[in-house]
Amino acid sequence: MSEQLLERPAERVVERVTLAKALNAGLRRAMEADDKVLVMGEDVGKLGGVFRITDGLQKDFGEDRVIDSPLAESGIVGTAVGLALRGYRPVVEIQFDGFVYPAYDQIVCQVAKMRYRSGGNLTMPMVIRIPYGGGIGAVEHHSESPEAQFAHTPGLKVVTCSNPVDGYWMIQQAIASDDPVIFLEPKRQYHADKVDLDTSATPDPLFASRVVRSGSDATLVTYGPQVKVALAAAEAAAAEGRSLEVIDLRTLSPLDLGPVYDSVRRTGRAVVTHEAHVNLGMGAEIAARISEECFYSLEAPVLRVGGYDTPYPASRIEEEFLPDLDRVLDAVDRSFDH
Amino acid sequence: MSQQLTGPDLAGEGPDPRTTTASSDGSTSGSTQAFEEVFGPTRDNEPELVQLLTPEGERQHHPLFDQDFSADMLRGFYRDMVLVRRLDTEATALQRHGELGLWAQLLGQEAAQIGAGRALRAQDHVFPTYREHGVAWCKGVDPLRLLAIFRGVDQGAWDPEAHHFGLYTIVIGAQTLHAVGYGMGMQRDGVVGTGDPDRDAAVIAHFGDGASSQGDVNEAFIFAASYNAPVVFFCQNNQWAISEPIERQSRIPLYQRANGFGFPGVRVDGNDVLATYAVTQAALQRAREGQGPTFVEAYTYRMGAHTTTDDPTRYRLNDDVERWKLRDPIKRLEVYLRRNGLVDDAWLAEVGEEANELGRTLREGCKSMPDPKPDAMFAHVYAEETEELRAQREGFAAYHASFEGGAA
């Protein structure tokens, strides 16, 4: 863990920022703190990334530190492996979720295992940023949620931010980590909301989940783009007199389920929701662990709400695929029917 | 260089693509031929194989790559090749005795590996595939560490930075991208093109003819060319990717591909340690000076099997193997050394005894290698261990401890 990358300035600066702006500011601060931090990917330089997350970085840090790459995902990740072996901290951008698969071999076979096979002689302090998830009306390969594929791989750590404040801190913490981190950014949140960001605040640790709304009747467990949906569902349920606790997992590997267990032991009911396909998804793991840990507290089986087990559909019907407030509340109702 | 010494197969001739095209499409054969005459590829304009020592042990000269080799250097090459061949035969025998689970043989490729390995300076960094035992030797990696991988004791626990020799990489071609990234790091560290020979460094990526078909290798070419990375791509074309012949990988000589990526490619006789050394040294120097990547195709032959689980008699002709035996890299140097009075029987016997001693060390070292403790599987997954894994490790230890006398 690089302590130098986690130092916070003394003066208090508060800005109202979007997630996109917060990530940009976080990257900028990491690059200022450590000149070994490099940004690399398709269009990240002059264009500032297709979502503008790296906007202005090349202008300020130069082409040697913000590297526009050829259009080859395996090449981006594979060369980042070499840079990491040379002592750099590459932060690579995969332009969209569905394009991570050409790099899948490098990530799973090389990035994830390098430290293990070297008996601890080598480290892979690399961040792989992936804008992920749907809801932006995109064409095929631009709306997927591949988190379970990476969370299933030992050697990788997988995190996802759901709001600008987390985005700002988590990207810096991920860069500071000596382990490779898959950093999932909910792309439909990039420009959605502005919140106050205090750059002198003390952030939560990176690998920790958090209760984002307290409640007593049932627990909603979620992450990334679904946090907003779950909070809206909890708001709607409250209007009908039902109190839902919402937990933002934030870290998918390792999973921090302590707060989830505490919550479920109080509420007796859990609904897990994510955009990814339900079959063998994160929800399956979470439901299994809740069953193991909280069996005698459960009033109902743990239920899952997610994308259907189809390829991501054409965007005109994607709202039917994506779990929305009504589908989450429907699952809560089914939980209470038990 | 005389043509008859290179021989038709050393020059890489296979089925002529033009003939194949014309015969499969008779109606347009005329225009197809004309098209290829203008745009290629053809095999007619192929430069000669760089060779400094013929299979008969005759010294050749080359306008670009010739150099003087001291008697000590030549004797050193010979000694290295004899010793790594012994490492290879000893490891093969250990596998046959059940001491190794598998072994990837280098038999026949000694000159390609020692030539390339000895051309490296201490600061040059190697990204190997899984057959680079000779290059590892040159970089001072204890051969027992190599055996440990194939014995299943660990997966490559030497210090890559101390030896400037990376981990064996089993997914073919993956390491070529790592090499390019590492070279890009060297550029950023200011150790390329400084003009200071003690400081300037380069990277060499080893791979085989089979790996040349992989996307990663082609992406590595593109990235290296794009960033002018200080990388030598060193392909040992040993003719066979397990059972797939080179004709299944490429319609043109592999070195010609480099041209399409915008950097030079050169084909060297991979069974000629002098030529391999000279060409690799020139390519490394180019890289160190900041002139970018080079592709070196070391044209050689895998005398043994792909690995000890393979049976090459099922897919290749014994005649080919017999023909390639006549090009043995060690024999030709021995002939040259003897003919020029650079070695005598006593010296050769000394090297033979050294090889026997190495064999004994490897046999004993391999058999006495302890198995890792079972809980070693939990070590080094992460730099910062997770709570989840810590709990699994502790659970594992408790489970083992629950048996009588069974501490993990």
XYZ file of C-alpha atoms in Angstrom:
746
model
C 0.000 0.000 0.000
C 1.436 3.360 -0.994
C 1.022 5.748 1.953
C 2.248 8.628 -0.176
C -0.767 8.231 -2.443
C -3.164 8.406 0.503
C -1.918 11.646 2.054
C -4.657 14.238 2.317
C -4.226 17.995 2.073
C -4.867 19.964 5.250
C -7.021 22.674 3.700
C -10.701 21.992 3.281
C -11.966 22.356 -0.277
C -15.590 21.599 -1.024
C -16.825 21.329 -4.584
C -20.081 20.184 -6.092
C -19.104 17.460 -8.535
C -20.464 14.677 -10.689
C -19.000 11.182 -10.558
C -17.102 11.896 -13.786
C -15.564 15.041 -12.330
C -14.777 13.310 -9.038
C -12.953 10.467 -10.772
C -11.022 12.961 -12.849
C -10.020 14.859 -9.711
C -9.047 11.624 -7.979
C -6.856 10.537 -10.879
C -5.272 13.954 -11.030
C -4.425 13.895 -7.354
C -2.930 10.412 -7.601
C -0.773 11.501 -10.525
C 0.402 14.552 -8.594
C 1.213 12.474 -5.522
C 3.300 9.845 -7.322
C 4.982 10.220 -10.685
C 4.955 6.446 -11.083
C 1.195 6.623 -11.699
C 0.438 6.345 -15.419
C -2.872 6.479 -17.242
C -3.243 4.387 -20.350
C -5.991 3.392 -22.746
C -7.843 4.147 -25.930
C -8.636 7.841 -26.392
C -7.592 8.792 -22.855
C -5.190 11.502 -24.039
C -6.291 14.323 -26.287
C -9.950 13.329 -26.194
C -9.952 12.838 -22.430
C -11.693 9.478 -22.771
C -15.060 8.844 -24.373
C -16.671 9.750 -21.037
C -14.084 12.527 -20.391
C -12.900 10.895 -17.179
C -9.283 11.627 -18.102
C -10.064 15.086 -19.452
C -7.085 17.439 -19.340
C -4.697 14.933 -17.774
C -2.487 14.535 -20.816
C -2.247 18.271 -21.207
C -0.968 18.592 -17.649
C 1.084 15.421 -17.222
C 2.350 14.815 -20.752
C 2.190 11.976 -23.224
C 4.602 9.808 -21.249
C 2.182 9.623 -18.334
C -1.156 9.735 -20.116
C -0.672 7.286 -22.917
C -3.012 7.020 -25.877
C -2.823 3.379 -26.850
C -3.446 1.368 -29.985
C -6.927 -0.160 -30.145
C -6.111 -3.485 -28.554
C -7.362 -4.350 -25.081
C -5.061 -7.300 -24.480
C -2.201 -5.059 -25.521
C -3.244 -2.346 -23.096
C -3.424 -4.696 -20.128
C -0.409 -6.774 -21.202
C 1.876 -3.770 -21.559
C 0.553 -2.443 -18.254
C 1.774 -5.710 -16.706
C 5.265 -4.902 -17.978
C 5.043 -1.328 -16.686
C 3.928 -2.581 -13.283
C 6.857 -5.018 -13.243
C 9.141 -2.069 -13.922
C 7.818 -0.265 -10.828
C 5.054 1.858 -12.330
C 1.436 2.053 -11.207
C -0.550 1.883 -14.420
C -4.207 2.844 -14.424
C -5.695 1.457 -17.601
C -9.076 2.314 -19.032
C -11.141 -0.273 -20.836
C -13.453 1.862 -22.881
C -16.614 -0.182 -22.241
C -17.424 -3.318 -20.231
C -18.056 -5.566 -23.227
C -14.581 -4.840 -24.572
C -12.787 -6.206 -21.563
C -13.054 -9.744 -22.915
C -10.172 -9.460 -25.403
C -8.059 -8.608 -22.328
C -9.610 -11.330 -20.194
C -6.695 -13.735 -20.638
C -4.144 -11.128 -19.592
C -6.241 -10.123 -16.579
C -7.094 -13.596 -15.342
C -3.921 -15.504 -16.284
C -1.278 -12.828 -15.879
C -2.410 -9.863 -13.777
C -4.178 -12.008 -11.194
C -1.486 -14.672 -10.847
C 1.793 -12.835 -11.225
C 2.358 -12.361 -7.520
C 1.295 -15.908 -6.688
C 3.479 -17.649 -9.228
C 6.462 -15.505 -8.255
C 6.169 -16.576 -4.626
C 5.677 -12.953 -3.626
C 8.674 -11.620 -5.555
C 6.539 -9.545 -7.899
C 3.661 -7.149 -7.320
C 0.983 -5.937 -9.712
C -0.095 -2.504 -8.476
C -2.471 -1.969 -11.358
C -5.954 -0.508 -11.662
C -8.200 -1.581 -14.515
C -11.010 0.948 -14.832
C -14.144 -0.310 -16.547
C -17.212 1.860 -17.174
C -19.944 -0.737 -16.734
C -23.663 -1.363 -16.721
C -26.580 -0.271 -18.844
C -29.225 2.375 -19.106
C -27.563 4.694 -21.586
C -29.269 3.496 -24.752
C -26.105 2.051 -26.216
C -25.535 -0.645 -28.816
C -24.340 -4.159 -28.110
C -21.231 -4.690 -25.896
C -21.638 -1.282 -24.240
C -23.895 -2.125 -21.277
C -22.615 -5.248 -19.579
C -21.882 -6.133 -15.988
C -18.914 -8.528 -15.912
C -18.141 -8.170 -12.200
C -18.725 -11.797 -11.212
C -16.197 -12.994 -13.770
C -13.482 -11.009 -12.028
C -14.698 -11.505 -8.465
C -14.443 -15.252 -9.172
C -10.733 -14.883 -9.899
C -8.317 -15.148 -6.949
C -5.590 -12.526 -7.053
C -7.856 -9.741 -8.253
C -9.692 -7.260 -6.098
C -12.932 -5.840 -7.449
C -14.593 -2.651 -6.297
C -17.351 -0.409 -7.558
C -18.291 3.110 -6.610
C -21.865 4.376 -6.583
C -21.466 8.112 -5.986
C -19.023 11.001 -6.575
C -17.537 11.037 -3.077
C -16.700 7.340 -3.218
C -15.472 7.749 -6.779
C -12.974 10.399 -5.702
C -11.548 8.441 -2.787
C -11.859 4.905 -4.070
C -9.906 5.562 -7.254
C -7.033 6.966 -5.199
C -7.171 4.074 -2.752
C -7.253 1.563 -5.604
C -4.160 3.152 -7.133
C -2.442 3.061 -3.735
C -3.151 -0.660 -3.351
C -0.281 -3.004 -4.179
C -2.787 -5.529 -5.512
C -4.454 -5.364 -8.920
C -7.889 -3.764 -8.642
C -10.733 -4.043 -11.136
C -12.411 -0.671 -10.713
C -15.989 -0.658 -11.966
C -17.591 2.681 -12.696
C -21.373 2.814 -13.152
C -21.427 4.716 -16.394
C -25.016 5.882 -16.163
C -24.072 7.704 -12.949
C -21.149 9.574 -14.522
C -23.090 12.751 -15.174
C -26.270 12.013 -13.217
C -25.944 13.762 -9.850
C -23.819 16.442 -8.267
C -22.842 16.198 -4.630
C -20.551 18.037 -2.245
C -17.036 16.647 -2.167
C -14.791 17.605 0.740
C -11.247 16.805 -0.346
C -9.909 16.940 3.222
C -12.403 14.467 4.664
C -11.456 11.061 6.029
C -12.751 8.451 3.590
C -14.043 4.992 4.375
C -11.554 2.203 3.726
C -11.595 0.803 0.186
C -12.547 -2.762 0.990
C -15.543 -2.029 3.184
C -19.264 -2.047 2.598
C -21.485 0.646 4.070
C -25.048 1.077 5.271
C -26.368 3.930 3.170
C -29.905 3.977 4.592
C -31.010 2.549 7.912
C -34.141 0.453 8.188
C -35.664 -2.280 10.293
C -37.999 -4.448 8.158
C -35.791 -5.846 5.388
C -32.246 -5.443 4.009
C -31.478 -4.458 0.432
C -27.958 -5.477 -0.545
C -26.614 -3.851 -3.682
C -23.749 -1.975 -5.327
C -22.801 0.316 -8.197
C -25.618 1.550 -10.410
C -28.288 -0.240 -8.346
C -27.604 1.729 -5.177
C -29.629 4.611 -6.526
C -32.449 2.249 -7.490
C -32.415 0.604 -4.062
C -32.510 3.963 -2.291
C -35.477 5.021 -4.405
C -37.203 1.728 -3.578
C -36.563 2.287 0.131
C -38.009 5.788 -0.156
C -41.125 4.443 -1.856
C -41.475 1.633 0.706
C -41.204 4.124 3.553
C -44.142 6.015 2.110
C -46.111 2.794 2.512
C -44.841 2.227 6.050
C -42.146 -0.327 5.384
C -38.603 0.396 6.580
C -35.828 -0.928 4.323
C -32.122 -0.874 5.145
C -29.872 -0.350 2.113
C -26.281 -1.562 2.024
C -23.823 -0.472 -0.652
C -21.293 -3.285 -0.881
C -18.624 -1.107 -2.565
C -16.210 -4.052 -2.585
C -17.109 -7.255 -4.430
C -13.813 -9.054 -3.908
C -13.102 -9.255 -1.085
C -16.718 -9.148 0.039
C -17.298 -7.261 3.257
C -20.478 -8.897 4.516
C -20.171 -8.053 8.225
C -22.567 -5.104 7.968
C -24.897 -7.274 5.867
C -25.027 -10.018 8.493
C -25.617 -7.465 11.258
C -28.440 -5.963 9.264
C -30.105 -9.255 8.297
C -29.955 -10.486 11.881
C -32.042 -7.447 12.786
C -34.423 -7.375 9.823
C -34.722 -11.123 9.123
C -35.114 -10.490 5.414
C -32.691 -9.832 2.555
C -33.038 -8.963 -1.109
C -29.904 -8.760 -3.245
C -30.078 -6.681 -6.376
C -27.676 -6.093 -9.262
C -27.769 -5.475 -12.996
C -25.770 -8.575 -13.913
C -27.429 -11.863 -14.815
C -28.830 -13.616 -11.766
C -27.512 -17.084 -12.602
C -24.191 -17.576 -10.766
C -23.953 -13.840 -10.185
C -22.802 -11.899 -7.122
C -26.286 -12.348 -5.647
C -25.854 -16.113 -5.564
C -22.708 -15.831 -3.465
C -24.203 -13.249 -1.147
C -27.406 -15.230 -0.676
C -25.425 -18.366 0.117
C -23.299 -16.616 2.690
C -26.269 -14.930 4.341
C -27.922 -18.350 4.565
C -24.820 -19.809 6.192
C -24.342 -16.986 8.663
C -27.858 -15.832 9.459
C -29.924 -18.999 9.045
C -31.728 -18.760 12.356
C -32.504 -15.071 11.902
C -34.103 -15.430 8.490
C -37.855 -15.080 8.148
C -37.709 -15.786 4.399
C -35.218 -17.090 1.840
C -32.775 -14.534 0.496
C -34.183 -13.297 -2.805
C -32.352 -11.994 -5.833
C -33.296 -9.355 -8.368
C -31.099 -8.890 -11.402
C -30.765 -8.907 -15.118
C -32.390 -11.880 -16.829
C -30.198 -14.729 -18.044
C -30.142 -13.406 -21.584
C -27.503 -11.447 -23.412
C -27.962 -7.752 -22.779
C -30.931 -6.833 -24.976
C -31.433 -4.111 -27.578
C -31.541 -0.771 -25.822
C -35.199 0.004 -26.626
C -36.169 -2.725 -24.177
C -33.262 -2.454 -21.737
C -35.453 -0.877 -19.060
C -37.318 -4.187 -18.933
C -34.008 -6.000 -18.391
C -32.618 -3.678 -15.736
C -34.000 -4.134 -12.210
C -36.018 -1.046 -11.355
C -37.757 0.225 -8.247
C -40.885 -1.854 -8.920
C -39.025 -5.131 -9.368
C -37.070 -4.510 -6.168
C -40.261 -3.741 -4.245
C -41.946 -6.775 -5.745
C -39.135 -8.937 -4.338
C -39.531 -7.267 -0.948
C -43.246 -8.090 -1.074
C -42.449 -11.717 -1.919
C -40.098 -11.824 1.053
C -42.925 -10.676 3.322
C -45.263 -13.274 1.810
C -43.195 -16.032 3.409
C 27.851 -17.467 -48.050
C 27.504 -20.436 -50.333
C 24.000 -21.490 -51.206
C 24.541 -25.233 -50.909
C 25.497 -24.821 -47.273
C 22.272 -23.105 -46.316
C 20.220 -25.798 -48.029
C 16.675 -25.467 -49.290
C 14.947 -26.082 -45.966
C 17.289 -23.780 -44.047
C 16.153 -21.070 -46.414
C 12.631 -21.856 -45.345
C 11.121 -23.011 -48.575
C 7.755 -24.655 -48.371
C 4.828 -24.863 -50.728
C 4.838 -21.828 -52.967
C 1.728 -19.796 -52.163
C 1.455 -18.606 -55.749
C 1.349 -22.138 -57.055
C -1.270 -23.069 -54.503
C -3.459 -20.119 -55.393
C -3.140 -20.675 -59.117
C -3.998 -24.349 -58.934
C -7.012 -23.786 -56.737
C -8.428 -21.125 -59.027
C -7.427 -21.902 -62.579
C -9.600 -19.309 -64.237
C -7.880 -16.374 -62.564
C -4.403 -17.810 -62.171
C -2.923 -15.314 -64.597
C -4.174 -12.239 -62.787
C -3.478 -13.706 -59.377
C 0.088 -14.299 -60.364
C 0.476 -10.789 -61.683
C -1.002 -9.355 -58.493
C 1.434 -11.232 -56.326
C 4.369 -10.293 -58.498
C 3.590 -6.672 -57.737
C 2.519 -6.901 -54.137
C 4.098 -10.116 -52.840
C 4.522 -11.977 -50.664
C 6.886 -14.253 -52.451
C 9.774 -16.311 -51.231
C 12.061 -15.437 -54.097
C 13.395 -12.230 -52.605
C 14.187 -13.736 -49.244
C 17.548 -12.590 -47.888
C 19.938 -15.316 -46.937
C 19.984 -16.887 -43.562
C 22.655 -15.259 -41.440
C 25.262 -17.902 -40.767
C 28.791 -17.579 -39.397
C 29.536 -21.256 -38.869
C 28.316 -23.923 -41.264
C 27.057 -27.325 -40.152
C 30.447 -28.636 -41.272
C 32.207 -26.239 -38.903
C 33.435 -23.844 -41.578
C 33.678 -20.181 -40.589
C 31.582 -17.892 -42.800
C 31.604 -14.133 -43.074
C 28.674 -11.803 -43.279
C 28.692 -8.168 -44.394
C 26.490 -6.981 -41.511
C 26.914 -9.351 -38.643
C 30.439 -10.647 -38.776
C 32.729 -10.180 -35.807
C 35.855 -11.579 -34.217
C 35.315 -14.115 -31.499
C 38.081 -14.691 -29.005
C 39.108 -18.253 -28.225
C 37.718 -17.811 -24.711
C 34.346 -16.745 -26.037
C 34.154 -19.695 -28.393
C 35.122 -22.126 -25.669
C 32.574 -20.443 -23.402
C 29.804 -20.975 -25.962
C 30.754 -24.618 -26.278
C 30.841 -25.162 -22.521
C 27.458 -23.436 -22.082
C 25.844 -25.537 -24.782
C 27.215 -28.801 -23.429
C 26.051 -27.956 -19.926
C 22.532 -26.875 -20.883
C 22.186 -29.975 -23.033
C 23.105 -31.994 -19.958
C 20.537 -30.035 -17.953
C 17.982 -30.968 -20.584
C 18.832 -34.667 -20.813
C 19.081 -34.934 -17.051
C 15.680 -33.296 -16.582
C 14.172 -35.574 -19.225
C 15.572 -38.570 -17.360
C 14.237 -37.236 -14.067
C 10.807 -36.971 -15.640
C 11.058 -40.572 -16.837
C 11.873 -41.597 -13.278
C 8.800 -39.806 -11.991
C 10.729 -37.023 -10.278
C 9.300 -34.326 -12.553
C 5.691 -34.131 -13.676
C 6.700 -32.704 -17.031
C 9.688 -31.255 -18.834
C 9.818 -28.951 -21.867
C 12.868 -30.041 -23.805
C 15.354 -27.697 -25.450
C 17.355 -30.364 -27.304
C 18.621 -28.879 -30.573
C 17.981 -25.280 -29.534
C 21.126 -24.788 -27.464
C 22.786 -22.422 -29.925
C 19.704 -20.230 -30.266
C 19.459 -19.864 -26.500
C 23.125 -19.544 -25.597
C 23.802 -17.184 -28.498
C 20.919 -14.943 -27.464
C 21.606 -15.328 -23.745
C 25.295 -14.426 -23.967
C 24.515 -11.364 -26.080
C 22.655 -9.876 -23.112
C 24.196 -7.381 -20.759
C 23.511 -7.658 -17.053
C 20.900 -4.891 -17.190
C 18.986 -6.321 -20.166
C 15.754 -7.971 -19.091
C 14.434 -11.291 -20.385
C 10.794 -12.324 -20.777
C 10.905 -16.063 -21.418
C 8.409 -18.672 -22.437
C 8.700 -22.068 -20.698
C 11.601 -23.558 -22.686
C 14.292 -20.939 -22.088
C 16.508 -23.086 -19.883
C 19.623 -21.968 -21.762
C 18.799 -18.290 -21.418
C 18.048 -18.795 -17.718
C 21.475 -20.417 -17.469
C 23.111 -17.351 -18.985
C 21.241 -15.107 -16.537
C 22.439 -17.098 -13.553
C 19.109 -18.625 -12.536
C 19.775 -21.825 -10.566
C 18.630 -24.700 -12.837
C 17.070 -26.332 -9.793
C 14.608 -23.432 -9.709
C 13.556 -24.438 -13.223
C 13.179 -28.062 -12.188
C 11.102 -26.927 -9.211
C 8.405 -25.654 -11.582
C 8.173 -28.946 -13.428
C 8.376 -30.930 -10.200
C 5.415 -28.949 -8.915
C 7.197 -27.485 -5.930
C 6.525 -23.886 -6.924
C 5.666 -21.850 -10.016
C 8.857 -19.906 -10.543
C 10.099 -18.494 -7.283
C 13.294 -16.811 -8.370
C 13.735 -13.083 -8.109
C 13.161 -11.739 -11.633
C 14.677 -8.371 -10.804
C 17.858 -9.823 -9.310
C 18.484 -11.981 -12.385
C 16.781 -9.735 -14.926
C 15.009 -12.892 -15.992
C 11.210 -12.965 -15.795
C 8.984 -15.846 -14.874
C 8.311 -18.700 -17.237
C 5.074 -17.951 -19.066
C 2.989 -20.869 -20.202
C 0.224 -19.060 -22.101
C 2.149 -18.677 -25.321
C 2.978 -15.143 -26.364
C 1.478 -13.400 -23.312
C 4.924 -12.338 -22.144
C 5.728 -10.464 -25.343
C 3.330 -7.736 -24.202
C 4.923 -7.693 -20.766
C 8.266 -7.202 -22.469
C 6.981 -4.214 -24.415
C 5.507 -2.639 -21.271
C 8.723 -3.233 -19.387
C 10.627 -1.606 -22.223
C 8.251 1.361 -22.111
C 9.093 1.591 -18.411
C 12.808 1.628 -19.277
C 12.176 4.504 -21.675
C 10.463 6.410 -18.865
C 13.298 5.577 -16.493
C 15.762 7.151 -18.920
C 17.871 4.042 -19.500
C 17.426 3.891 -23.277
C 19.528 5.828 -25.761
C 21.628 7.694 -23.192
C 24.884 6.818 -24.967
C 26.240 5.288 -21.757
C 26.821 1.576 -22.435
C 26.702 0.740 -18.742
C 23.317 2.363 -18.433
C 21.481 1.696 -21.679
C 19.244 -1.339 -21.435
C 16.944 -3.411 -23.603
C 14.359 -6.153 -23.262
C 14.240 -9.466 -25.061
C 11.028 -11.449 -25.467
C 11.346 -15.132 -26.287
C 8.611 -17.066 -28.007
C 8.154 -19.803 -30.568
C 6.748 -20.180 -34.043
C 3.425 -21.335 -32.606
C 3.132 -18.225 -30.456
C 3.653 -16.064 -33.530
C 0.037 -16.903 -34.420
C -1.260 -15.443 -31.163
C -3.021 -12.099 -31.040
C -0.861 -10.981 -28.136
C 2.322 -11.340 -30.170
C 0.857 -9.280 -32.974
C -0.379 -6.684 -30.483
C 3.082 -6.630 -28.939
C 4.538 -5.869 -32.375
C 2.097 -2.998 -32.794
C 2.697 -1.502 -29.358
C 6.480 -1.872 -29.694
C 6.472 -0.184 -33.086
C 4.087 2.519 -31.937
C 6.184 3.500 -28.919
C 9.559 2.553 -30.431
C 10.073 0.297 -27.433
C 13.555 -1.134 -26.811
C 12.524 -4.730 -27.424
C 14.053 -7.624 -29.309
C 11.444 -10.179 -30.306
C 13.369 -13.427 -30.393
C 11.418 -16.206 -32.043
C 12.862 -19.680 -31.979
C 11.258 -21.167 -35.032
C 11.761 -24.810 -34.123
C 9.321 -25.850 -36.880
C 6.740 -27.450 -34.632
C 4.005 -26.145 -32.330
C 3.362 -29.476 -30.614
C 2.126 -31.341 -33.717
C 1.360 -28.327 -35.899
C 4.054 -27.624 -38.484
C 5.276 -24.148 -39.345
C 3.222 -24.316 -42.557
C 0.145 -24.179 -40.305
C 1.378 -20.914 -38.762
C 2.649 -18.911 -41.684
C 2.711 -18.708 -45.440
C 5.767 -16.496 -45.403
C 9.030 -16.773 -43.498
C 8.246 -15.407 -40.057
C 10.951 -12.732 -40.030
C 9.273 -11.071 -43.009
C 6.285 -10.243 -40.839
C 8.305 -7.599 -39.004
C 8.339 -5.491 -42.126
C 4.569 -5.237 -42.016
C 4.743 -3.840 -38.509
C 7.360 -1.316 -39.467
C 10.578 -2.664 -37.971
C 13.370 -4.894 -39.214
C 13.248 -8.662 -39.175
C 16.194 -10.938 -39.681
C 16.487 -14.687 -39.962
C 19.505 -16.276 -38.378
C 20.687 -19.874 -38.342
C 19.511 -20.837 -34.884
C 21.877 -23.799 -34.797
C 24.845 -21.489 -35.229
C 25.763 -20.010 -31.877
C 28.110 -17.444 -33.424
C 25.506 -16.059 -35.764
C 22.781 -16.101 -33.114
C 25.064 -14.217 -30.767
C 26.073 -11.643 -33.377
C 22.576 -10.960 -34.667
C 21.029 -10.764 -31.200
C 23.786 -8.487 -30.004
C 23.191 -6.144 -32.942
C 19.442 -6.127 -32.318
C 19.898 -5.494 -28.597
C 22.320 -2.686 -29.319
C 19.804 -1.121 -31.662
C 17.187 -1.287 -28.932
C 19.499 0.089 -26.242
C 20.360 3.016 -28.474
C 16.700 3.929 -28.786
C 16.215 2.766 -32.359
C 13.302 0.527 -31.483
C 12.299 -3.085 -31.893
C 13.797 -5.842 -34.031
C 12.424 -9.240 -34.830
C 14.959 -12.055 -34.831
C 13.850 -15.385 -36.180
C 16.236 -18.093 -35.081
C 15.661 -20.858 -37.577
C 16.195 -24.107 -35.723
C 14.617 -27.447 -34.999
C 13.090 -29.063 -31.971
C 15.030 -32.331 -31.862
C 13.026 -33.670 -28.966
C 9.348 -33.681 -28.201
C 7.299 -30.594 -27.342
C 7.285 -31.836 -23.778
C 7.815 -35.231 -22.221
C 4.125 -36.046 -22.721
C 4.337 -35.594 -26.469
C 5.008 -38.289 -29.081
C 6.473 -36.689 -32.209
C 6.660 -40.026 -34.050
C 2.915 -39.640 -34.622
C 3.256 -36.515 -36.729
C 6.720 -36.093 -38.189
C 9.134 -38.061 -40.298
C 12.215 -39.599 -38.791
C 14.107 -38.533 -41.922
C 13.661 -34.885 -40.948
C 15.041 -35.509 -37.497
C 18.007 -37.371 -38.971
C 18.703 -34.514 -41.368
C 18.632 -31.970 -38.576
C 20.998 -34.076 -36.495
C 23.602 -33.216 -39.122
C 23.182 -29.572 -38.161
C 23.778 -30.166 -34.473
C 24.820 -26.865 -32.886
C 27.323 -28.401 -30.489
C 28.980 -30.712 -32.983
C 29.678 -27.968 -35.495
C 31.368 -25.769 -32.916
C 33.382 -28.699 -31.643
C 34.631 -29.397 -35.169
C 35.609 -25.766 -35.576
C 37.361 -25.620 -32.210
C 39.291 -28.814 -32.814
C 40.229 -27.970 -36.393
C 41.609 -24.620 -35.306
C 43.494 -26.014 -32.357
C 41.435 -24.071 -29.831
C 40.637 -27.104 -27.719
C 42.200 -30.472 -27.093
C 40.951 -33.797 -25.782
C 41.890 -32.911 -22.233
C 39.827 -29.701 -22.312
C 36.847 -31.451 -23.842
C 37.090 -34.172 -21.211
C 37.099 -31.484 -18.541
C 33.866 -30.017 -19.889
C 32.446 -33.537 -20.032
C 33.302 -34.041 -16.385
C 31.752 -30.687 -15.528
C 28.573 -31.847 -17.249
C 28.621 -35.074 -15.249
C 28.995 -33.058 -12.074
C 26.067 -30.832 -13.083
C 24.032 -33.959 -13.738
C 24.794 -35.288 -10.253
C 23.928 -31.950 -8.661
C 20.625 -31.797 -10.515
C 19.661 -35.393 -9.688
C 20.408 -35.025 -6.030
C 19.020 -31.509 -5.792
C 15.805 -32.478 -7.521
C 15.155 -35.563 -5.422
C 15.889 -33.781 -2.167
C 13.592 -30.859 -2.943
C 10.946 -30.878 -0.233
C 7.288 -30.537 -1.099
C 5.854 -27.220 0.004
C 3.771 -27.298 3.147
C 0.095 -27.583 2.208
C -0.779 -24.162 3.598
C 1.722 -22.639 1.154
C -1.171 -22.558 -1.317
C -2.582 -19.622 0.613
C 0.602 -17.548 0.449
C 1.150 -14.606 -1.907
C -2.294 -14.507 -3.489
C -2.392 -10.844 -2.506
C 0.110 -8.269 -1.335
C -2.518 -7.351 1.263
C -4.238 -10.547 2.364
C -8.021 -10.415 2.518
C -10.071 -11.333 5.576
C -11.854 -13.968 3.485
C -8.630 -15.722 2.581
C -7.207 -15.391 6.076
C -10.309 -17.153 7.405
C -9.921 -19.937 4.821
C -6.237 -20.362 5.688
C -7.021 -20.566 9.398
C -9.895 -22.946 8.751
C -7.582 -25.138 6.707
C -4.992 -25.155 9.494
C -7.618 -26.051 12.086
C -8.972 -28.821 9.876
C -5.501 -30.332 9.471
C -4.772 -29.943 13.159
C -7.932 -31.900 13.931
C -6.244 -35.069 12.661
C -3.854 -36.896 14.902
C -0.374 -35.423 14.450
C -1.566 -33.464 11.450
C -0.340 -29.902 11.664
C -0.490 -28.200 8.262
